[in-house]
Short mmCIF file of C-alpha atoms and ligand atoms in Angstrom, two decimals:
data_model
loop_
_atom_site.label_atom_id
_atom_site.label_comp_id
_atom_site.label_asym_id
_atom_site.label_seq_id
_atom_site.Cartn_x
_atom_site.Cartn_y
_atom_site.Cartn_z
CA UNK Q 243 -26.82 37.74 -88.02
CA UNK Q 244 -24.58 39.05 -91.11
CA UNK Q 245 -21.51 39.49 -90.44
CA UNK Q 246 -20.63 42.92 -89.66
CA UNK Q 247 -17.23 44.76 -91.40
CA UNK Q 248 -17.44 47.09 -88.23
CA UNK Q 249 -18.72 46.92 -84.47
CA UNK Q 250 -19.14 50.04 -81.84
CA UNK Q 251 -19.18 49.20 -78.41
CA UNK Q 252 -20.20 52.20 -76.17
CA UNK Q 253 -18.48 52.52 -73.39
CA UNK Q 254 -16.24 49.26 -73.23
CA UNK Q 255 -15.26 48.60 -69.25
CA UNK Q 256 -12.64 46.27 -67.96
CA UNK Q 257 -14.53 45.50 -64.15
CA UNK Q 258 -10.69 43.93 -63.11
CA UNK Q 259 -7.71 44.96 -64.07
CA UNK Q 260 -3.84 45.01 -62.82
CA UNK Q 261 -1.85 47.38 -63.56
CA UNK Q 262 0.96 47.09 -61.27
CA UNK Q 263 3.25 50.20 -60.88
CA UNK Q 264 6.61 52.04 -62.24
CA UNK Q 265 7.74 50.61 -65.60
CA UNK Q 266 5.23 48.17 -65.63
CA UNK Q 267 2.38 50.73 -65.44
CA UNK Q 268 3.64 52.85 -68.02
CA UNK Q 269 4.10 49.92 -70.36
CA UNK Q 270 0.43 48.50 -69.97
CA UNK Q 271 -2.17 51.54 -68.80
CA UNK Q 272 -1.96 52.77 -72.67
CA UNK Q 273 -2.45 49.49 -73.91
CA UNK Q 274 -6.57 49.24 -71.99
CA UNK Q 275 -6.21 52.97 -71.83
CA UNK Q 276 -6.61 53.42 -75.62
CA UNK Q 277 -9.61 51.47 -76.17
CA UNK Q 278 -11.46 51.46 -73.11
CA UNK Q 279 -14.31 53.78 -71.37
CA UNK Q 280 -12.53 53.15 -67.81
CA UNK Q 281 -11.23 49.62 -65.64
CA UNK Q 282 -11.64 48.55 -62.28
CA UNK Q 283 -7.95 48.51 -61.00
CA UNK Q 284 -6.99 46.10 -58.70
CA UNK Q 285 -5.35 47.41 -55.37
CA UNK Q 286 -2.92 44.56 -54.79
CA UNK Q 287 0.17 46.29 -55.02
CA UNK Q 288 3.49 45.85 -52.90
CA UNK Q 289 2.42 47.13 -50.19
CA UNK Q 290 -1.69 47.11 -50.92
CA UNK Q 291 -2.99 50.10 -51.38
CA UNK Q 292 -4.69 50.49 -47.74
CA UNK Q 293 -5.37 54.60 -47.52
CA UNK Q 294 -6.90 57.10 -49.39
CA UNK Q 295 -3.49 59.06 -49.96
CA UNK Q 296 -2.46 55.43 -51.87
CA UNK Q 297 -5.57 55.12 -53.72
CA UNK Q 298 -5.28 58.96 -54.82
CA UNK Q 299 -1.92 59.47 -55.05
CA UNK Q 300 -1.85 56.00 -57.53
CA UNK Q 301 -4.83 56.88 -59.92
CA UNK Q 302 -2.86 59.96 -60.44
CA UNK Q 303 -0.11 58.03 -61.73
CA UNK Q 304 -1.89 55.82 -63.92
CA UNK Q 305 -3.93 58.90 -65.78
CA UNK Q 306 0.29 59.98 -66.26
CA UNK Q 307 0.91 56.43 -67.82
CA UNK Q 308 -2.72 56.68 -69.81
CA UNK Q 309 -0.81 59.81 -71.27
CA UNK Q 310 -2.98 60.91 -74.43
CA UNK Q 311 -5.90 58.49 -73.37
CA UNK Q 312 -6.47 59.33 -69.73
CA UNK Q 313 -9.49 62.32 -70.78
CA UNK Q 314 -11.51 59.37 -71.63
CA UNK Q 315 -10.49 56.31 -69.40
CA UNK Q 316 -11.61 56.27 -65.99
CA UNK Q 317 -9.76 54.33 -63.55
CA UNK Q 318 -12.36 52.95 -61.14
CA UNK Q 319 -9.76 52.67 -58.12
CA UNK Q 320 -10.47 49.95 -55.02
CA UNK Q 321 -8.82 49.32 -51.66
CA UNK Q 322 -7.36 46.28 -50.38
CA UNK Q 323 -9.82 44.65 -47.68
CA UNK Q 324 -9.01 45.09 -43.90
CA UNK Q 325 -10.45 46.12 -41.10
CA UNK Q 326 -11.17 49.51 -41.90
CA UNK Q 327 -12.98 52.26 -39.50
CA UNK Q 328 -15.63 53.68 -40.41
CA UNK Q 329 -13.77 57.30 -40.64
CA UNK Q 330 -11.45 56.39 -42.86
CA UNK Q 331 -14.34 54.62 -45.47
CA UNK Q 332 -16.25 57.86 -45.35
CA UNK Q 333 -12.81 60.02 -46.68
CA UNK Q 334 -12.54 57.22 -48.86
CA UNK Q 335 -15.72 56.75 -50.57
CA UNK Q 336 -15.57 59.87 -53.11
CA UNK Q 337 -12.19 58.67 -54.45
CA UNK Q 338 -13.82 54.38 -54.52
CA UNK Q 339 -15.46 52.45 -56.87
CA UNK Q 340 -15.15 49.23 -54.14
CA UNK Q 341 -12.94 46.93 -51.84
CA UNK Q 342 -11.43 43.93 -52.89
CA UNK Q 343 -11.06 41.41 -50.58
CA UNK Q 344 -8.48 38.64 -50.67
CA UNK Q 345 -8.29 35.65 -48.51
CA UNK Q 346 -4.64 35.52 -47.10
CA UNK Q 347 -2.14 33.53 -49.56
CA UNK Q 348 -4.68 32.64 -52.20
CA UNK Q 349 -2.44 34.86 -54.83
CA UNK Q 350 -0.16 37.30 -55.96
CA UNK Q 351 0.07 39.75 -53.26
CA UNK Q 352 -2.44 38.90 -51.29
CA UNK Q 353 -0.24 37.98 -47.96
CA UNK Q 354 -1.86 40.75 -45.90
CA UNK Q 355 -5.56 39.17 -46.90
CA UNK Q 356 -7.83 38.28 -44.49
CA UNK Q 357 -7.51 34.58 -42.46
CA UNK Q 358 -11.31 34.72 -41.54
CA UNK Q 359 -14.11 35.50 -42.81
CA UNK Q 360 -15.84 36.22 -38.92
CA UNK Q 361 -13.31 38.86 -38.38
CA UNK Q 362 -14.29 40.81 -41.66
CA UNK Q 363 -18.19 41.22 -40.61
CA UNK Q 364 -17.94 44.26 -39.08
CA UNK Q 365 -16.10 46.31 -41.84
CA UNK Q 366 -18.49 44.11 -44.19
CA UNK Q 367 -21.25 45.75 -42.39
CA UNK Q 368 -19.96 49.11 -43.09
CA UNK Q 369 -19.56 49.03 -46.31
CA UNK Q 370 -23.04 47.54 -46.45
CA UNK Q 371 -24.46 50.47 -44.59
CA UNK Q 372 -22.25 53.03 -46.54
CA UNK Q 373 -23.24 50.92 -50.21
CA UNK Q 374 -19.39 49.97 -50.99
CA UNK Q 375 -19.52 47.45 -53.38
CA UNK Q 376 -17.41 44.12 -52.36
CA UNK Q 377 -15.31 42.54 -54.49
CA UNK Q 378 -13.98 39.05 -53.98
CA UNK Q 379 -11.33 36.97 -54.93
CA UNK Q 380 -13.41 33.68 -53.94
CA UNK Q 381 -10.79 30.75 -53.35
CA UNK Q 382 -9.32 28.70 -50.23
CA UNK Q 383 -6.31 27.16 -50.23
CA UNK Q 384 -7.74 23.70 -50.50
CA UNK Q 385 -6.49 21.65 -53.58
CA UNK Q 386 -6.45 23.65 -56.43
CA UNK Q 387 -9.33 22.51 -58.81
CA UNK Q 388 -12.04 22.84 -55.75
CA UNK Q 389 -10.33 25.98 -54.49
CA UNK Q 390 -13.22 28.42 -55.61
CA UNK Q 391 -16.27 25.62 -55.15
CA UNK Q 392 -15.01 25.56 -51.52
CA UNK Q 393 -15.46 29.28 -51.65
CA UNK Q 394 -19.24 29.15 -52.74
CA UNK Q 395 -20.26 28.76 -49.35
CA UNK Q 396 -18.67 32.06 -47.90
CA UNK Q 397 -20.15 33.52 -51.15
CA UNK Q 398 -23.24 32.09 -49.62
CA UNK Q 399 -23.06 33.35 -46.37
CA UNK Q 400 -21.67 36.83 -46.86
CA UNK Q 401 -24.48 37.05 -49.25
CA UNK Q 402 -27.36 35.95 -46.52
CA UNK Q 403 -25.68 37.98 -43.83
CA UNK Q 404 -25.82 41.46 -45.60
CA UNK Q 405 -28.43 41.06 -48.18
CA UNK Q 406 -27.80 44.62 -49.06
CA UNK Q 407 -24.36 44.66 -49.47
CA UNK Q 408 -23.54 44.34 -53.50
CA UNK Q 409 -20.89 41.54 -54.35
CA UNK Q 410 -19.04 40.80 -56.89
CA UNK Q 411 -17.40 36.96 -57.57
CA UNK Q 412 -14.50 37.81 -59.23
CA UNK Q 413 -13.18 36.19 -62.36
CA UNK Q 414 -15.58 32.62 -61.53
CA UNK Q 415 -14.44 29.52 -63.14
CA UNK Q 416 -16.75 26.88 -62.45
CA UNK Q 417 -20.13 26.23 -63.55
CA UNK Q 418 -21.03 25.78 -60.02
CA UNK Q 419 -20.38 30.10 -59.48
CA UNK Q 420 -22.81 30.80 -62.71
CA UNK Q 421 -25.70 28.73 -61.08
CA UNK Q 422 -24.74 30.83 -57.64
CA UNK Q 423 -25.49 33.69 -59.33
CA UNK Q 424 -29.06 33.59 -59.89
CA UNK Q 425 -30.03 32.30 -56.15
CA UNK Q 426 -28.70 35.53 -54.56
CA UNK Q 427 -29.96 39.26 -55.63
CA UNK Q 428 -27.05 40.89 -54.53
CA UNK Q 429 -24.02 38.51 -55.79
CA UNK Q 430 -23.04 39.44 -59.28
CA UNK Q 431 -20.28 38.01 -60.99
CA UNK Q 432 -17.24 39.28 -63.47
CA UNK Q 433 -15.11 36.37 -66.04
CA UNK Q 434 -12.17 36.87 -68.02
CA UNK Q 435 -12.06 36.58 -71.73
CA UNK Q 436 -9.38 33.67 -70.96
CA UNK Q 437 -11.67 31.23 -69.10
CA UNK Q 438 -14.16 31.58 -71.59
CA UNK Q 439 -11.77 30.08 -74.05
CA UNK Q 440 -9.19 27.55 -72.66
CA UNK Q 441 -9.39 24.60 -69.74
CA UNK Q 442 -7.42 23.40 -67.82
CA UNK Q 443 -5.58 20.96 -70.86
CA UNK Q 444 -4.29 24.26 -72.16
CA UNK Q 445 -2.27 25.47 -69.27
CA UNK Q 446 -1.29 21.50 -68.57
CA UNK Q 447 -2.37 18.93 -70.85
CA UNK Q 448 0.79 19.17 -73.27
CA UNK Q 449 4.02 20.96 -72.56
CA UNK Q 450 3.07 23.13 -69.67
CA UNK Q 451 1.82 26.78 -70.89
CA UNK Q 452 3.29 29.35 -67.72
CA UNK Q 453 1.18 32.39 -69.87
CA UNK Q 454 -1.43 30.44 -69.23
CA UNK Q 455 -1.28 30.13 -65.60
CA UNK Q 456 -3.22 32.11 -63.61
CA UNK Q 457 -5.31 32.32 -60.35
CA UNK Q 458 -7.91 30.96 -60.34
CA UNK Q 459 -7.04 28.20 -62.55
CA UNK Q 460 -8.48 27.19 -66.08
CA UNK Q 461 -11.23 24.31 -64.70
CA UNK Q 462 -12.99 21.69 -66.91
CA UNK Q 463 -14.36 21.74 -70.43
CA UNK Q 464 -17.94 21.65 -68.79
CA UNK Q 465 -17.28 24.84 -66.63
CA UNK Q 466 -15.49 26.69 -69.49
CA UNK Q 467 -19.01 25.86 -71.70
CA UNK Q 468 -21.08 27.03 -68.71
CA UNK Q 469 -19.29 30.46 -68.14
CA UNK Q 470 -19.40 30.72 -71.97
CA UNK Q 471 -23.03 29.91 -72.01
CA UNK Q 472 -23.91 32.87 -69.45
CA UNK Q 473 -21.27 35.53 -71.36
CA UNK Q 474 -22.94 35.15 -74.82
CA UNK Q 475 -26.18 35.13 -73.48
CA UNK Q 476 -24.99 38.78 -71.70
CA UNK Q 477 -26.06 36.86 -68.27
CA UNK Q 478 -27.41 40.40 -66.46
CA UNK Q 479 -25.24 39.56 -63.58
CA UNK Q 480 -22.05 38.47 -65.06
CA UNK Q 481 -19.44 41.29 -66.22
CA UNK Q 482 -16.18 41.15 -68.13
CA UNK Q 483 -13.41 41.69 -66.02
CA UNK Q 484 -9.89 40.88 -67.94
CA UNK Q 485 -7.98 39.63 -64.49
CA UNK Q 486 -5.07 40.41 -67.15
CA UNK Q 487 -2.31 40.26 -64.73
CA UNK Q 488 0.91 41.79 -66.54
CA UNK Q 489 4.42 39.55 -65.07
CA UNK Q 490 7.92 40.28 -66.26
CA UNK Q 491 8.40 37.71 -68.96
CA UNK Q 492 11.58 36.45 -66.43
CA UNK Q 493 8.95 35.91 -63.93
CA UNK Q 494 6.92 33.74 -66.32
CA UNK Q 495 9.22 31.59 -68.31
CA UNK Q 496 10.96 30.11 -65.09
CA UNK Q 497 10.64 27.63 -62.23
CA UNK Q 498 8.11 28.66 -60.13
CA UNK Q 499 5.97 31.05 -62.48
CA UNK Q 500 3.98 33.79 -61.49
CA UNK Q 501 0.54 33.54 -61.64
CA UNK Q 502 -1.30 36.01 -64.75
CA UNK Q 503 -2.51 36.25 -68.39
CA UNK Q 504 -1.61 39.23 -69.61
CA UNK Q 505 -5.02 39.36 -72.00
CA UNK Q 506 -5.26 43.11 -72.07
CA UNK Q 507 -3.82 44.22 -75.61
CA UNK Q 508 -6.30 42.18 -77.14
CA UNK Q 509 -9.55 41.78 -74.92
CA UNK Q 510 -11.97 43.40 -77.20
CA UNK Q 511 -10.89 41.90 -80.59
CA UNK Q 512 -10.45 38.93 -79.02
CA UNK Q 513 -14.27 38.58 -76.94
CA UNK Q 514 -15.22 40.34 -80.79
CA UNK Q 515 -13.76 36.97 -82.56
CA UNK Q 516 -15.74 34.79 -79.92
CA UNK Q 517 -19.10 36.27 -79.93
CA UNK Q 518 -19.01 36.40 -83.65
CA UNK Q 519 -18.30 32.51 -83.65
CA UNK Q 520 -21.38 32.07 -81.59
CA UNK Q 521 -23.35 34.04 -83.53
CA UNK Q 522 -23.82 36.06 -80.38
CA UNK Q 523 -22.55 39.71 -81.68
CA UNK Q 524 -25.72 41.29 -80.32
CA UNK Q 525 -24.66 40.46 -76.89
CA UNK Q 526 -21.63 41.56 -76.76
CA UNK Q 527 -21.84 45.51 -75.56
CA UNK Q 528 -24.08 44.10 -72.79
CA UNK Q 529 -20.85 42.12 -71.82
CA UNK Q 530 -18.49 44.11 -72.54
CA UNK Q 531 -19.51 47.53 -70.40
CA UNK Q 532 -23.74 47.46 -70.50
CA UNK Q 533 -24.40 45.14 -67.59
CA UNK Q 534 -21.83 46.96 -65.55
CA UNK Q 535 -22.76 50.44 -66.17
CA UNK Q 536 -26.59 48.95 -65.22
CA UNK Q 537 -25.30 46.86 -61.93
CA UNK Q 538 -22.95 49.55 -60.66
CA UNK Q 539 -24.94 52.68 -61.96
CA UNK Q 540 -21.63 53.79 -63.57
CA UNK Q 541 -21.39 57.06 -65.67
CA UNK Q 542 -17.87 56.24 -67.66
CA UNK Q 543 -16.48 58.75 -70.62
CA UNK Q 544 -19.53 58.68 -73.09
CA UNK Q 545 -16.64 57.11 -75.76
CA UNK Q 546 -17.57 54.37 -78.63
CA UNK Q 547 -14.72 52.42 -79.77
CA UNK Q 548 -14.57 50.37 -82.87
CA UNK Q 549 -13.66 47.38 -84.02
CA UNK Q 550 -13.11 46.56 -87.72
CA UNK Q 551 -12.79 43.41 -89.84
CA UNK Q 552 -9.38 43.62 -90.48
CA UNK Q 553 -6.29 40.98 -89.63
CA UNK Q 554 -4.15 42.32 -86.66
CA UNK Q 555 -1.41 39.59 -85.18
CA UNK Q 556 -0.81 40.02 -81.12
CA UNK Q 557 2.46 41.10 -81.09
CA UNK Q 558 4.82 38.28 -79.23
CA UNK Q 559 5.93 40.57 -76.29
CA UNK Q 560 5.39 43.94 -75.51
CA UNK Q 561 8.69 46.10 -74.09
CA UNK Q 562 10.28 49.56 -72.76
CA UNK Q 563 14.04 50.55 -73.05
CA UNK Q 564 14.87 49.06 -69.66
CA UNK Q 565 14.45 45.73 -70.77
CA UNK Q 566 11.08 44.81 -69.01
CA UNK Q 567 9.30 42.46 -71.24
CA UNK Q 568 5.83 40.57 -71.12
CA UNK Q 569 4.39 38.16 -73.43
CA UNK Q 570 0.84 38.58 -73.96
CA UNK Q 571 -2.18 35.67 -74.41
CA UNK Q 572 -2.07 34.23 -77.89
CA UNK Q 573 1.30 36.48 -78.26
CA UNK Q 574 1.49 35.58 -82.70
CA UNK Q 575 -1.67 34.58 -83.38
CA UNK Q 576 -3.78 36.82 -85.88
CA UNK Q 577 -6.70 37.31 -84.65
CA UNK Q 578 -9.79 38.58 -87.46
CA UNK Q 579 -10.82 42.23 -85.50
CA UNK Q 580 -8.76 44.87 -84.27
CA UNK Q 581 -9.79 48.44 -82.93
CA UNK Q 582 -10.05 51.01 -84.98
CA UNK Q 583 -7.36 53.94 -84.72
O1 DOR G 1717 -3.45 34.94 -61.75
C1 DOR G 1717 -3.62 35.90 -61.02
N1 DOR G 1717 -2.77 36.95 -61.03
N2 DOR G 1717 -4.66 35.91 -60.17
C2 DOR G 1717 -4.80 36.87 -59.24
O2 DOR G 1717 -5.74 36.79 -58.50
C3 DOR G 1717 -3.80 37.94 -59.10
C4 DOR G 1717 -3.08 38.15 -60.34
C5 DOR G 1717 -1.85 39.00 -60.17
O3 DOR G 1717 -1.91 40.00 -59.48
O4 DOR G 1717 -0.81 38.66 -60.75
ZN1 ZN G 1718 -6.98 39.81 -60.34
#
């Protein structure tokens, strides 16, 4: 392919996104606000976001943040797994894209997740019967590199059990998750732009990395290649979702970091830069909002953003007046695209 001095995406979707709350929403919503058709936002909160008054009451407040942006950027909001009735699904499911389930202590926020997966079946049926998408955050709390292959078999079973529930594997790491996908109909998959780039030598193999760190964690070279194998190829089950998980800067450069890559100011000039390397450009509206909008039948904003061929340098934090800073990935690296105004 020639190499383009301009790409359009249509409708550009972020499947997972956090955007956290107060200060720290109204420093990061513009930033996928502005060049985004709408994001799956992630429900884990403090507390989770467990009602429908939450879930409305909080979109509201990130269209605020989106300010001049929010006409075309539609939050797709989700509620935190738990046993829920089946009253309180039906008020629910105008106002829900899907409910994301965490196991208990597998991450950030996720202390009220669920401890088994037995106890879960009958809201699992629900949402099967009601068609509420399912959204996973597929690790145990075994040792940390097998973490999410320990998971494949719940994937597996959840999967057999309600064949017409739809899942979703979020942000999958191993190469082991990529060959799951294609032995179940209704498991689909979403990957971040950051474990399609770096292993598990970049967060640890030198001087330890802590914006690097993140849930799950970066795996092998040979699972990187694999989940970068099924992106460029726009894999029709695999999504991107950004997992970009905003921390206070204080909460990353310290003992005992936070788990997150903030990835979000630059996730489509940055997956832009990689698909271009691979000579996979054609691919990358597929990945970057087409699969999605096919999987989920989504109608988004009908809004194009472009990129252009022009050097833009991530910026090495982003702040507000009260101090709150985050660094983002590759915070001073210049990076070949950036979106057009
Ligand atoms: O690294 C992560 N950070 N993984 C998650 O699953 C949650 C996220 C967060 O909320 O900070
Ligand atoms: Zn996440």
């Amino acid at each position: 392919m020639t190499s383009p001095e301009s790409i359009t995406l249509r409708q550009p979707l972020d499947m997972h996104l956090h955007l956290r709350d107060g200060d720290m929403l109204r420093l990061v919503a513009p930033l996928s606000a502005a060049s985004l058709a709408g994001a799956v936002i992630m429900p884990n909160l403090v507390p989770p976001l467990t009602s429908v008054e939450m879930l409305s009451a909080y979109r509201e407040r990130i269209l605020a943040a989106a300010g001049p942006y929010a006409a075309d950027f539609q939050p797709l909001m989700t509620l935190f797994f738990q046993d829920y009735p089946e009253s309180l699904l039906a008020a629910a499911k105008p106002h829900l894209f899907a409910i994301k389930l965490y196991p208990h202590g597998v991450t950030t926020n996720s202390e009220s997740g669920i401890h088994s997966i037995d106890t879960a079946e009958p809201t699992l049926k629900r949402m099967e019967e009601m068609g509420i998408p399912l959204l996973v955050h597929g690790e145990t709390t075994g040792f940390v590199l097998d973490r999410e292959a320990e998971f494949l078999s719940i994937y597996e079973r959840i999967a057999t059990r309600f064949p017409k529930l739809r899942i979703v594997m979020e942000h999958i790491t191993t190469a082991a998750a990529v060959q799951l996908l294609d032995r179940f109909e209704n498991l689909h998959a979403t990957v971040t732009a950051h474990h399609l780039v770096i292993t598990l030598d970049d967060v640890a193999g030198g001087l330890l990395q802590p914006h690097l760190f993140c849930k799950p964690i970066a795996k092998r070279p040979e699972d990187r290649d694999a989940l970068l194998a099924a992106a460029l190829a726009a894999h029709p089950k695999l999504m991107l979702g950004s997992d970009s998980a905003p921390h206070p800067r204080h909460a990353k450069e310290c003992c005992g970091c936070a788990a997150g890559v903030f990835t979000a100011p630059l996730l489509l000039p940055r997956m832009a830069e990689l698909f271009e390397a691979h000579d996979a450009l054609e691919n990358l509206e597929a990945f970057t909002g087409g699969n999605a909008i096919r999987i989920h039948g989504l109608t988004p904003p009908d809004r194009s953003v472009t990129l252009i061929r022009a050097p833009w340098t991530v910026p090495d934090s982003y702040q507000d007046d009260s101090g709150l800073s985050v660094i983002p990935w590759e915070a001073g690296r210049t990076l070949p695209w950036q979106i057009a105004d």
